[in-house]
């Protein structure tokens, strides 16, 4: 077995466990519901980041030299929290305390001591925060890289394009933006709401180095993250499916935030495990 295939198999196993954990968390959230669709679309992205790409030390989570992951689309929380548990930031069983009173894992949490660097919530702001982190790291001579996960619907925000210009202007080649290109926002098809076609060409014209890949292919993601360029910020456009892995959730805008019933949970879990397909 080649090193790449062994690595890909390990990360695929991690992604499958994370997808199952996301369903467990959605069920545990109860009638309040949770962000199911946009979490399932980015499971492989987060598995590759936390399983291979990011540099961190769970025994010293506030190390100034650590890489930062900023979830601009923090409606990925059902995938992010399982990734942190897989990495060892907190005990795995704690994920079932998601959104419970007195717990550490809220819907939009910020707790750097367990790897949660940014609270999210308001879209269109995190890229500017990440640019500030990247500028500070460079000014202070630290090796930290900054990774920001954005939703494609979020790109309708004008502040995002101002920040894109700034990152290129300052040559922030230790900054990587991943765009979860699932083509579906809460309001519907992104190309109907506000077309983003030729996104790669747009980002390139703004001075970014652009990589495009299948966001559910672990080998393709690994290759994309390595495809950086000196002197230019890096944009990875990851083509994904909202709700990936569960047939009745895939490409359904109502599952952006939704309650998962026990019957739906059982059906979804069986699909992820490959049963009854």
PDB file of C-alpha atoms in Angstrom:
ATOM      1  CA  UNK A   1       0.000   0.000   0.000  1.00  0.00           C
ATOM      2  CA  UNK A   2       1.409   3.408  -0.950  1.00  0.00           C
ATOM      3  CA  UNK A   3       1.893   6.149   1.632  1.00  0.00           C
ATOM      4  CA  UNK A   4      -0.854   8.231  -0.015  1.00  0.00           C
ATOM      5  CA  UNK A   5      -3.376   5.397  -0.145  1.00  0.00           C
ATOM      6  CA  UNK A   6      -2.660   4.536   3.498  1.00  0.00           C
ATOM      7  CA  UNK A   7      -3.098   8.159   4.500  1.00  0.00           C
ATOM      8  CA  UNK A   8      -6.278   8.473   2.438  1.00  0.00           C
ATOM      9  CA  UNK A   9      -7.761   5.340   4.017  1.00  0.00           C
ATOM     10  CA  UNK A  10      -6.984   6.655   7.495  1.00  0.00           C
ATOM     11  CA  UNK A  11      -8.619   9.988   6.733  1.00  0.00           C
ATOM     12  CA  UNK A  12     -11.614   8.293   5.073  1.00  0.00           C
ATOM     13  CA  UNK A  13     -12.184   6.321   8.275  1.00  0.00           C
ATOM     14  CA  UNK A  14     -11.964   9.539  10.261  1.00  0.00           C
ATOM     15  CA  UNK A  15     -14.487  11.226   7.936  1.00  0.00           C
ATOM     16  CA  UNK A  16     -16.945   8.345   8.295  1.00  0.00           C
ATOM     17  CA  UNK A  17     -16.762   8.503  12.100  1.00  0.00           C
ATOM     18  CA  UNK A  18     -17.232  12.277  11.955  1.00  0.00           C
ATOM     19  CA  UNK A  19     -20.321  11.932   9.741  1.00  0.00           C
ATOM     20  CA  UNK A  20     -21.818   9.464  12.237  1.00  0.00           C
ATOM     21  CA  UNK A  21     -20.925  11.805  15.109  1.00  0.00           C
ATOM     22  CA  UNK A  22     -22.645  14.672  13.291  1.00  0.00           C
ATOM     23  CA  UNK A  23     -25.842  12.612  13.185  1.00  0.00           C
ATOM     24  CA  UNK A  24     -25.486  11.769  16.888  1.00  0.00           C
ATOM     25  CA  UNK A  25     -25.123  15.463  17.700  1.00  0.00           C
ATOM     26  CA  UNK A  26     -28.086  16.424  15.528  1.00  0.00           C
ATOM     27  CA  UNK A  27     -30.281  13.877  17.308  1.00  0.00           C
ATOM     28  CA  UNK A  28     -29.024  15.015  20.715  1.00  0.00           C
ATOM     29  CA  UNK A  29     -29.839  18.637  19.843  1.00  0.00           C
ATOM     30  CA  UNK A  30     -33.526  17.678  19.943  1.00  0.00           C
ATOM     31  CA  UNK A  31     -36.361  19.940  18.906  1.00  0.00           C
ATOM     32  CA  UNK A  32     -34.104  22.994  18.647  1.00  0.00           C
ATOM     33  CA  UNK A  33     -32.574  21.515  15.517  1.00  0.00           C
ATOM     34  CA  UNK A  34     -29.069  22.049  14.185  1.00  0.00           C
ATOM     35  CA  UNK A  35     -27.127  22.876  11.027  1.00  0.00           C
ATOM     36  CA  UNK A  36     -27.142  19.488   9.345  1.00  0.00           C
ATOM     37  CA  UNK A  37     -26.727  20.135   5.601  1.00  0.00           C
ATOM     38  CA  UNK A  38     -23.750  22.485   5.692  1.00  0.00           C
ATOM     39  CA  UNK A  39     -21.942  20.284   8.198  1.00  0.00           C
ATOM     40  CA  UNK A  40     -22.240  17.127   6.121  1.00  0.00           C
ATOM     41  CA  UNK A  41     -20.917  18.929   3.039  1.00  0.00           C
ATOM     42  CA  UNK A  42     -17.533  19.698   4.620  1.00  0.00           C
ATOM     43  CA  UNK A  43     -16.743  16.530   6.604  1.00  0.00           C
ATOM     44  CA  UNK A  44     -13.903  15.433   4.307  1.00  0.00           C
ATOM     45  CA  UNK A  45     -12.448  18.954   4.270  1.00  0.00           C
ATOM     46  CA  UNK A  46     -12.245  19.035   8.062  1.00  0.00           C
ATOM     47  CA  UNK A  47     -10.960  15.461   8.273  1.00  0.00           C
ATOM     48  CA  UNK A  48      -8.055  16.354   5.981  1.00  0.00           C
ATOM     49  CA  UNK A  49      -7.345  19.577   7.863  1.00  0.00           C
ATOM     50  CA  UNK A  50      -7.376  18.099  11.365  1.00  0.00           C
ATOM     51  CA  UNK A  51      -6.059  14.696  10.388  1.00  0.00           C
ATOM     52  CA  UNK A  52      -3.140  15.852   8.245  1.00  0.00           C
ATOM     53  CA  UNK A  53      -2.715  19.542   7.407  1.00  0.00           C
ATOM     54  CA  UNK A  54      -3.042  21.688  10.538  1.00  0.00           C
ATOM     55  CA  UNK A  55      -0.164  22.014  13.010  1.00  0.00           C
ATOM     56  CA  UNK A  56      -1.333  22.051  16.643  1.00  0.00           C
ATOM     57  CA  UNK A  57      -0.561  20.510  20.020  1.00  0.00           C
ATOM     58  CA  UNK A  58      -3.569  19.405  22.080  1.00  0.00           C
ATOM     59  CA  UNK A  59      -1.333  19.449  25.184  1.00  0.00           C
ATOM     60  CA  UNK A  60      -0.490  23.086  24.497  1.00  0.00           C
ATOM     61  CA  UNK A  61      -3.554  24.358  22.613  1.00  0.00           C
ATOM     62  CA  UNK A  62      -2.668  28.040  23.077  1.00  0.00           C
ATOM     63  CA  UNK A  63       0.808  27.701  21.553  1.00  0.00           C
ATOM     64  CA  UNK A  64       1.418  31.000  19.745  1.00  0.00           C
ATOM     65  CA  UNK A  65       2.973  29.162  16.803  1.00  0.00           C
ATOM     66  CA  UNK A  66      -0.048  26.948  16.138  1.00  0.00           C
ATOM     67  CA  UNK A  67      -1.971  27.055  12.894  1.00  0.00           C
ATOM     68  CA  UNK A  68      -5.431  28.597  13.130  1.00  0.00           C
ATOM     69  CA  UNK A  69      -8.630  27.208  11.675  1.00  0.00           C
ATOM     70  CA  UNK A  70     -11.376  29.819  11.382  1.00  0.00           C
ATOM     71  CA  UNK A  71     -14.885  28.483  10.619  1.00  0.00           C
ATOM     72  CA  UNK A  72     -16.391  31.443   8.819  1.00  0.00           C
ATOM     73  CA  UNK A  73     -19.347  29.215   7.910  1.00  0.00           C
ATOM     74  CA  UNK A  74     -19.798  28.159  11.503  1.00  0.00           C
ATOM     75  CA  UNK A  75     -22.878  26.222  10.497  1.00  0.00           C
ATOM     76  CA  UNK A  76     -20.267  23.475   9.987  1.00  0.00           C
ATOM     77  CA  UNK A  77     -20.283  22.896  13.736  1.00  0.00           C
ATOM     78  CA  UNK A  78     -21.598  19.313  13.508  1.00  0.00           C
ATOM     79  CA  UNK A  79     -18.459  18.446  11.526  1.00  0.00           C
ATOM     80  CA  UNK A  80     -16.031  20.746  13.345  1.00  0.00           C
ATOM     81  CA  UNK A  81     -16.675  19.443  16.846  1.00  0.00           C
ATOM     82  CA  UNK A  82     -16.198  15.776  15.847  1.00  0.00           C
ATOM     83  CA  UNK A  83     -12.942  16.763  14.093  1.00  0.00           C
ATOM     84  CA  UNK A  84     -11.689  18.364  17.305  1.00  0.00           C
ATOM     85  CA  UNK A  85     -12.680  15.271  19.288  1.00  0.00           C
ATOM     86  CA  UNK A  86     -10.847  13.073  16.760  1.00  0.00           C
ATOM     87  CA  UNK A  87      -7.776  15.278  17.215  1.00  0.00           C
ATOM     88  CA  UNK A  88      -7.956  14.826  20.994  1.00  0.00           C
ATOM     89  CA  UNK A  89      -8.922  18.317  22.165  1.00  0.00           C
ATOM     90  CA  UNK A  90     -11.623  16.873  24.454  1.00  0.00           C
ATOM     91  CA  UNK A  91     -13.169  13.470  25.243  1.00  0.00           C
ATOM     92  CA  UNK A  92     -15.262  12.030  22.450  1.00  0.00           C
ATOM     93  CA  UNK A  93     -18.303  11.515  24.669  1.00  0.00           C
ATOM     94  CA  UNK A  94     -18.531  15.265  25.248  1.00  0.00           C
ATOM     95  CA  UNK A  95     -19.925  15.781  21.763  1.00  0.00           C
ATOM     96  CA  UNK A  96     -23.308  14.528  23.002  1.00  0.00           C
ATOM     97  CA  UNK A  97     -23.443  17.524  25.345  1.00  0.00           C
ATOM     98  CA  UNK A  98     -23.742  19.737  22.265  1.00  0.00           C
ATOM     99  CA  UNK A  99     -26.076  22.698  22.949  1.00  0.00           C
ATOM    100  CA  UNK A 100     -26.779  21.467  26.474  1.00  0.00           C
ATOM    101  CA  UNK A 101     -27.003  24.021  29.295  1.00  0.00           C
ATOM    102  CA  UNK A 102     -23.709  24.417  31.111  1.00  0.00           C
ATOM    103  CA  UNK A 103     -21.709  22.658  28.394  1.00  0.00           C
ATOM    104  CA  UNK A 104     -18.713  23.916  26.446  1.00  0.00           C
ATOM    105  CA  UNK A 105     -20.081  23.093  23.003  1.00  0.00           C
ATOM    106  CA  UNK A 106     -22.657  25.665  21.995  1.00  0.00           C
ATOM    107  CA  UNK A 107     -23.911  26.361  18.487  1.00  0.00           C
ATOM    108  CA  UNK A 108     -21.393  29.177  17.931  1.00  0.00           C
ATOM    109  CA  UNK A 109     -18.686  28.553  20.520  1.00  0.00           C
ATOM    110  CA  UNK A 110     -15.319  30.250  20.998  1.00  0.00           C
ATOM    111  CA  UNK A 111     -12.983  28.351  23.303  1.00  0.00           C
ATOM    112  CA  UNK A 112      -9.378  28.407  22.057  1.00  0.00           C
ATOM    113  CA  UNK A 113      -8.345  26.061  24.857  1.00  0.00           C
ATOM    114  CA  UNK A 114     -10.253  23.278  23.067  1.00  0.00           C
ATOM    115  CA  UNK A 115      -9.432  24.415  19.549  1.00  0.00           C
ATOM    116  CA  UNK A 116     -12.437  26.679  18.882  1.00  0.00           C
ATOM    117  CA  UNK A 117     -10.699  29.824  17.636  1.00  0.00           C
ATOM    118  CA  UNK A 118     -13.660  31.804  16.310  1.00  0.00           C
ATOM    119  CA  UNK A 119     -17.327  32.019  17.255  1.00  0.00           C
ATOM    120  CA  UNK A 120     -18.755  32.693  13.801  1.00  0.00           C
ATOM    121  CA  UNK A 121     -22.384  33.691  13.552  1.00  0.00           C
ATOM    122  CA  UNK A 122     -22.346  36.792  11.368  1.00  0.00           C
ATOM    123  CA  UNK A 123     -21.174  35.812   7.893  1.00  0.00           C
ATOM    124  CA  UNK A 124     -18.712  37.889   5.879  1.00  0.00           C
ATOM    125  CA  UNK A 125     -16.446  38.835   8.809  1.00  0.00           C
ATOM    126  CA  UNK A 126     -14.117  35.889   9.399  1.00  0.00           C
ATOM    127  CA  UNK A 127     -11.881  36.484   6.384  1.00  0.00           C
ATOM    128  CA  UNK A 128     -10.971  39.911   7.739  1.00  0.00           C
ATOM    129  CA  UNK A 129     -10.264  38.347  11.151  1.00  0.00           C
ATOM    130  CA  UNK A 130      -8.045  35.736   9.508  1.00  0.00           C
ATOM    131  CA  UNK A 131      -6.193  38.409   7.552  1.00  0.00           C
ATOM    132  CA  UNK A 132      -5.470  40.188  10.828  1.00  0.00           C
ATOM    133  CA  UNK A 133      -4.107  36.940  12.274  1.00  0.00           C
ATOM    134  CA  UNK A 134      -1.971  36.373   9.187  1.00  0.00           C
ATOM    135  CA  UNK A 135      -0.546  39.893   9.291  1.00  0.00           C
ATOM    136  CA  UNK A 136       0.229  39.544  13.011  1.00  0.00           C
ATOM    137  CA  UNK A 137       1.962  36.191  12.478  1.00  0.00           C
ATOM    138  CA  UNK A 138       4.145  37.637   9.739  1.00  0.00           C
ATOM    139  CA  UNK A 139       4.964  40.784  11.738  1.00  0.00           C
ATOM    140  CA  UNK A 140       5.967  38.666  14.746  1.00  0.00           C
ATOM    141  CA  UNK A 141       7.940  36.141  12.721  1.00  0.00           C
ATOM    142  CA  UNK A 142       5.723  33.206  13.695  1.00  0.00           C
ATOM    143  CA  UNK A 143       5.247  30.192  11.364  1.00  0.00           C
ATOM    144  CA  UNK A 144       1.486  29.997  11.875  1.00  0.00           C
ATOM    145  CA  UNK A 145      -0.688  29.336   8.856  1.00  0.00           C
ATOM    146  CA  UNK A 146      -4.300  30.510   8.801  1.00  0.00           C
ATOM    147  CA  UNK A 147      -7.067  28.386   7.262  1.00  0.00           C
ATOM    148  CA  UNK A 148     -10.576  29.781   6.785  1.00  0.00           C
ATOM    149  CA  UNK A 149     -13.612  27.748   5.726  1.00  0.00           C
ATOM    150  CA  UNK A 150     -16.265  29.778   3.929  1.00  0.00           C
ATOM    151  CA  UNK A 151     -19.638  28.937   2.421  1.00  0.00           C
ATOM    152  CA  UNK A 152     -20.335  29.909  -1.164  1.00  0.00           C
ATOM    153  CA  UNK A 153     -23.543  31.757  -0.221  1.00  0.00           C
ATOM    154  CA  UNK A 154     -21.420  33.877   2.103  1.00  0.00           C
ATOM    155  CA  UNK A 155     -19.569  35.255  -0.908  1.00  0.00           C
ATOM    156  CA  UNK A 156     -22.562  37.516  -1.559  1.00  0.00           C
ATOM    157  CA  UNK A 157     -21.196  39.743   1.223  1.00  0.00           C
ATOM    158  CA  UNK A 158     -19.312  42.766  -0.124  1.00  0.00           C
ATOM    159  CA  UNK A 159     -16.969  42.729   2.871  1.00  0.00           C
ATOM    160  CA  UNK A 160     -15.622  39.393   1.646  1.00  0.00           C
ATOM    161  CA  UNK A 161     -14.410  40.903  -1.626  1.00  0.00           C
ATOM    162  CA  UNK A 162     -12.777  43.831   0.147  1.00  0.00           C
ATOM    163  CA  UNK A 163     -10.917  41.311   2.309  1.00  0.00           C
ATOM    164  CA  UNK A 164      -9.937  39.238  -0.729  1.00  0.00           C
ATOM    165  CA  UNK A 165      -8.309  42.324  -2.238  1.00  0.00           C
ATOM    166  CA  UNK A 166      -6.481  43.046   1.025  1.00  0.00           C
ATOM    167  CA  UNK A 167      -5.035  39.548   1.353  1.00  0.00           C
ATOM    168  CA  UNK A 168      -3.643  39.676  -2.164  1.00  0.00           C
ATOM    169  CA  UNK A 169      -2.341  43.220  -1.697  1.00  0.00           C
ATOM    170  CA  UNK A 170      -0.316  42.123   1.342  1.00  0.00           C
ATOM    171  CA  UNK A 171       0.875  38.899  -0.293  1.00  0.00           C
ATOM    172  CA  UNK A 172      -0.372  36.682   2.525  1.00  0.00           C
ATOM    173  CA  UNK A 173       0.894  33.354   1.241  1.00  0.00           C
ATOM    174  CA  UNK A 174       0.407  31.736   4.663  1.00  0.00           C
ATOM    175  CA  UNK A 175      -3.360  32.277   4.350  1.00  0.00           C
ATOM    176  CA  UNK A 176      -5.626  29.634   2.812  1.00  0.00           C
ATOM    177  CA  UNK A 177      -9.349  30.035   2.214  1.00  0.00           C
ATOM    178  CA  UNK A 178     -11.434  26.934   1.544  1.00  0.00           C
ATOM    179  CA  UNK A 179     -14.770  27.570  -0.158  1.00  0.00           C
ATOM    180  CA  UNK A 180     -17.370  24.883   0.479  1.00  0.00           C
ATOM    181  CA  UNK A 181     -18.921  25.091  -2.980  1.00  0.00           C
ATOM    182  CA  UNK A 182     -22.133  23.148  -2.360  1.00  0.00           C
ATOM    183  CA  UNK A 183     -24.169  25.631  -4.463  1.00  0.00           C
ATOM    184  CA  UNK A 184     -26.995  25.799  -1.940  1.00  0.00           C
ATOM    185  CA  UNK A 185     -27.643  28.496   0.652  1.00  0.00           C
ATOM    186  CA  UNK A 186     -30.507  28.811   3.106  1.00  0.00           C
ATOM    187  CA  UNK A 187     -32.326  30.865   0.461  1.00  0.00           C
ATOM    188  CA  UNK A 188     -31.811  28.271  -2.276  1.00  0.00           C
ATOM    189  CA  UNK A 189     -29.585  27.729  -5.299  1.00  0.00           C
ATOM    190  CA  UNK A 190     -26.627  30.124  -5.101  1.00  0.00           C
ATOM    191  CA  UNK A 191     -26.721  30.677  -8.860  1.00  0.00           C
ATOM    192  CA  UNK A 192     -30.329  31.857  -8.640  1.00  0.00           C
ATOM    193  CA  UNK A 193     -29.831  34.035  -5.554  1.00  0.00           C
ATOM    194  CA  UNK A 194     -26.618  35.690  -6.819  1.00  0.00           C
ATOM    195  CA  UNK A 195     -24.577  33.888  -9.448  1.00  0.00           C
ATOM    196  CA  UNK A 196     -20.991  32.917  -8.599  1.00  0.00           C
ATOM    197  CA  UNK A 197     -20.167  31.148 -11.834  1.00  0.00           C
ATOM    198  CA  UNK A 198     -16.520  31.410 -12.959  1.00  0.00           C
ATOM    199  CA  UNK A 199     -15.605  31.730  -9.275  1.00  0.00           C
ATOM    200  CA  UNK A 200     -12.058  30.525  -9.861  1.00  0.00           C
ATOM    201  CA  UNK A 201     -11.489  33.175 -12.533  1.00  0.00           C
ATOM    202  CA  UNK A 202     -12.901  35.856 -10.224  1.00  0.00           C
ATOM    203  CA  UNK A 203     -10.575  34.891  -7.376  1.00  0.00           C
ATOM    204  CA  UNK A 204      -7.611  34.666  -9.731  1.00  0.00           C
ATOM    205  CA  UNK A 205      -8.336  38.159 -11.025  1.00  0.00           C
ATOM    206  CA  UNK A 206      -8.212  39.362  -7.417  1.00  0.00           C
ATOM    207  CA  UNK A 207      -4.638  38.078  -7.118  1.00  0.00           C
ATOM    208  CA  UNK A 208      -5.243  34.718  -5.436  1.00  0.00           C
ATOM    209  CA  UNK A 209      -3.671  31.405  -6.353  1.00  0.00           C
ATOM    210  CA  UNK A 210      -6.650  29.107  -6.988  1.00  0.00           C
ATOM    211  CA  UNK A 211      -6.988  25.334  -6.686  1.00  0.00           C
ATOM    212  CA  UNK A 212     -10.216  23.515  -7.508  1.00  0.00           C
ATOM    213  CA  UNK A 213     -11.044  19.980  -6.427  1.00  0.00           C
ATOM    214  CA  UNK A 214     -13.706  17.452  -5.472  1.00  0.00           C
ATOM    215  CA  UNK A 215     -14.388  18.366  -1.852  1.00  0.00           C
ATOM    216  CA  UNK A 216     -15.359  14.788  -0.980  1.00  0.00           C
ATOM    217  CA  UNK A 217     -12.201  13.215  -2.449  1.00  0.00           C
ATOM    218  CA  UNK A 218      -9.525  12.960   0.201  1.00  0.00           C
ATOM    219  CA  UNK A 219      -6.632  12.475  -2.284  1.00  0.00           C
ATOM    220  CA  UNK A 220      -7.861  15.515  -4.260  1.00  0.00           C
ATOM    221  CA  UNK A 221      -8.067  17.618  -1.090  1.00  0.00           C
ATOM    222  CA  UNK A 222      -4.587  16.573   0.021  1.00  0.00           C
ATOM    223  CA  UNK A 223      -3.216  17.594  -3.370  1.00  0.00           C
ATOM    224  CA  UNK A 224      -5.115  20.893  -3.357  1.00  0.00           C
ATOM    225  CA  UNK A 225      -3.771  21.934   0.040  1.00  0.00           C
ATOM    226  CA  UNK A 226      -0.214  21.332  -1.186  1.00  0.00           C
ATOM    227  CA  UNK A 227      -0.792  23.468  -4.290  1.00  0.00           C
ATOM    228  CA  UNK A 228       0.187  26.813  -2.818  1.00  0.00           C
ATOM    229  CA  UNK A 229       2.174  29.634  -4.437  1.00  0.00           C
ATOM    230  CA  UNK A 230       4.793  31.940  -2.966  1.00  0.00           C
ATOM    231  CA  UNK A 231       3.676  35.526  -2.493  1.00  0.00           C
ATOM    232  CA  UNK A 232      -0.044  34.896  -3.067  1.00  0.00           C
ATOM    233  CA  UNK A 233      -2.882  33.813  -0.755  1.00  0.00           C
ATOM    234  CA  UNK A 234      -4.356  30.419  -1.607  1.00  0.00           C
ATOM    235  CA  UNK A 235      -8.015  29.697  -2.384  1.00  0.00           C
ATOM    236  CA  UNK A 236      -9.224  26.090  -2.505  1.00  0.00           C
ATOM    237  CA  UNK A 237     -12.608  25.773  -4.215  1.00  0.00           C
ATOM    238  CA  UNK A 238     -13.987  22.456  -2.981  1.00  0.00           C
ATOM    239  CA  UNK A 239     -16.951  21.201  -5.016  1.00  0.00           C
ATOM    240  CA  UNK A 240     -19.304  19.541  -2.540  1.00  0.00           C
ATOM    241  CA  UNK A 241     -22.880  18.329  -2.006  1.00  0.00           C
ATOM    242  CA  UNK A 242     -24.895  19.875   0.793  1.00  0.00           C
ATOM    243  CA  UNK A 243     -26.016  17.079   3.131  1.00  0.00           C
ATOM    244  CA  UNK A 244     -23.503  14.641   1.585  1.00  0.00           C
ATOM    245  CA  UNK A 245     -23.964  11.015   2.584  1.00  0.00           C
ATOM    246  CA  UNK A 246     -27.666  11.035   3.460  1.00  0.00           C
ATOM    247  CA  UNK A 247     -30.010  10.756   0.476  1.00  0.00           C
ATOM    248  CA  UNK A 248     -33.003  12.581   1.941  1.00  0.00           C
ATOM    249  CA  UNK A 249     -30.830  15.486   3.124  1.00  0.00           C
ATOM    250  CA  UNK A 250     -28.635  15.959   0.055  1.00  0.00           C
ATOM    251  CA  UNK A 251     -29.361  19.147  -1.907  1.00  0.00           C
ATOM    252  CA  UNK A 252     -32.391  20.016   0.234  1.00  0.00           C
ATOM    253  CA  UNK A 253     -32.329  23.673   1.407  1.00  0.00           C
ATOM    254  CA  UNK A 254     -34.716  22.979   4.313  1.00  0.00           C
ATOM    255  CA  UNK A 255     -31.960  20.869   5.907  1.00  0.00           C
ATOM    256  CA  UNK A 256     -29.707  23.915   6.313  1.00  0.00           C
ATOM    257  CA  UNK A 257     -31.081  23.966   9.878  1.00  0.00           C
ATOM    258  CA  UNK A 258     -33.483  21.221  10.815  1.00  0.00           C
ATOM    259  CA  UNK A 259     -34.574  18.851  13.539  1.00  0.00           C
ATOM    260  CA  UNK A 260     -33.538  15.207  13.096  1.00  0.00           C
ATOM    261  CA  UNK A 261     -36.146  12.717  14.330  1.00  0.00           C
ATOM    262  CA  UNK A 262     -35.272   9.271  15.665  1.00  0.00           C
ATOM    263  CA  UNK A 263     -36.675   7.629  12.528  1.00  0.00           C
ATOM    264  CA  UNK A 264     -34.655   9.955  10.283  1.00  0.00           C
ATOM    265  CA  UNK A 265     -31.568   9.374  12.409  1.00  0.00           C
ATOM    266  CA  UNK A 266     -31.870   5.599  12.082  1.00  0.00           C
ATOM    267  CA  UNK A 267     -32.277   5.857   8.321  1.00  0.00           C
ATOM    268  CA  UNK A 268     -29.400   8.325   7.951  1.00  0.00           C
ATOM    269  CA  UNK A 269     -27.061   6.256  10.104  1.00  0.00           C
ATOM    270  CA  UNK A 270     -27.811   3.149   8.061  1.00  0.00           C
ATOM    271  CA  UNK A 271     -26.975   5.025   4.854  1.00  0.00           C
ATOM    272  CA  UNK A 272     -23.664   6.318   6.226  1.00  0.00           C
ATOM    273  CA  UNK A 273     -22.749   2.821   7.398  1.00  0.00           C
ATOM    274  CA  UNK A 274     -23.655   1.500   3.965  1.00  0.00           C
ATOM    275  CA  UNK A 275     -26.601  -0.587   5.097  1.00  0.00           C
ATOM    276  CA  UNK A 276     -29.812  -0.915   3.118  1.00  0.00           C
ATOM    277  CA  UNK A 277     -28.431   0.886   0.059  1.00  0.00           C
TER     278      UNK A 277
END
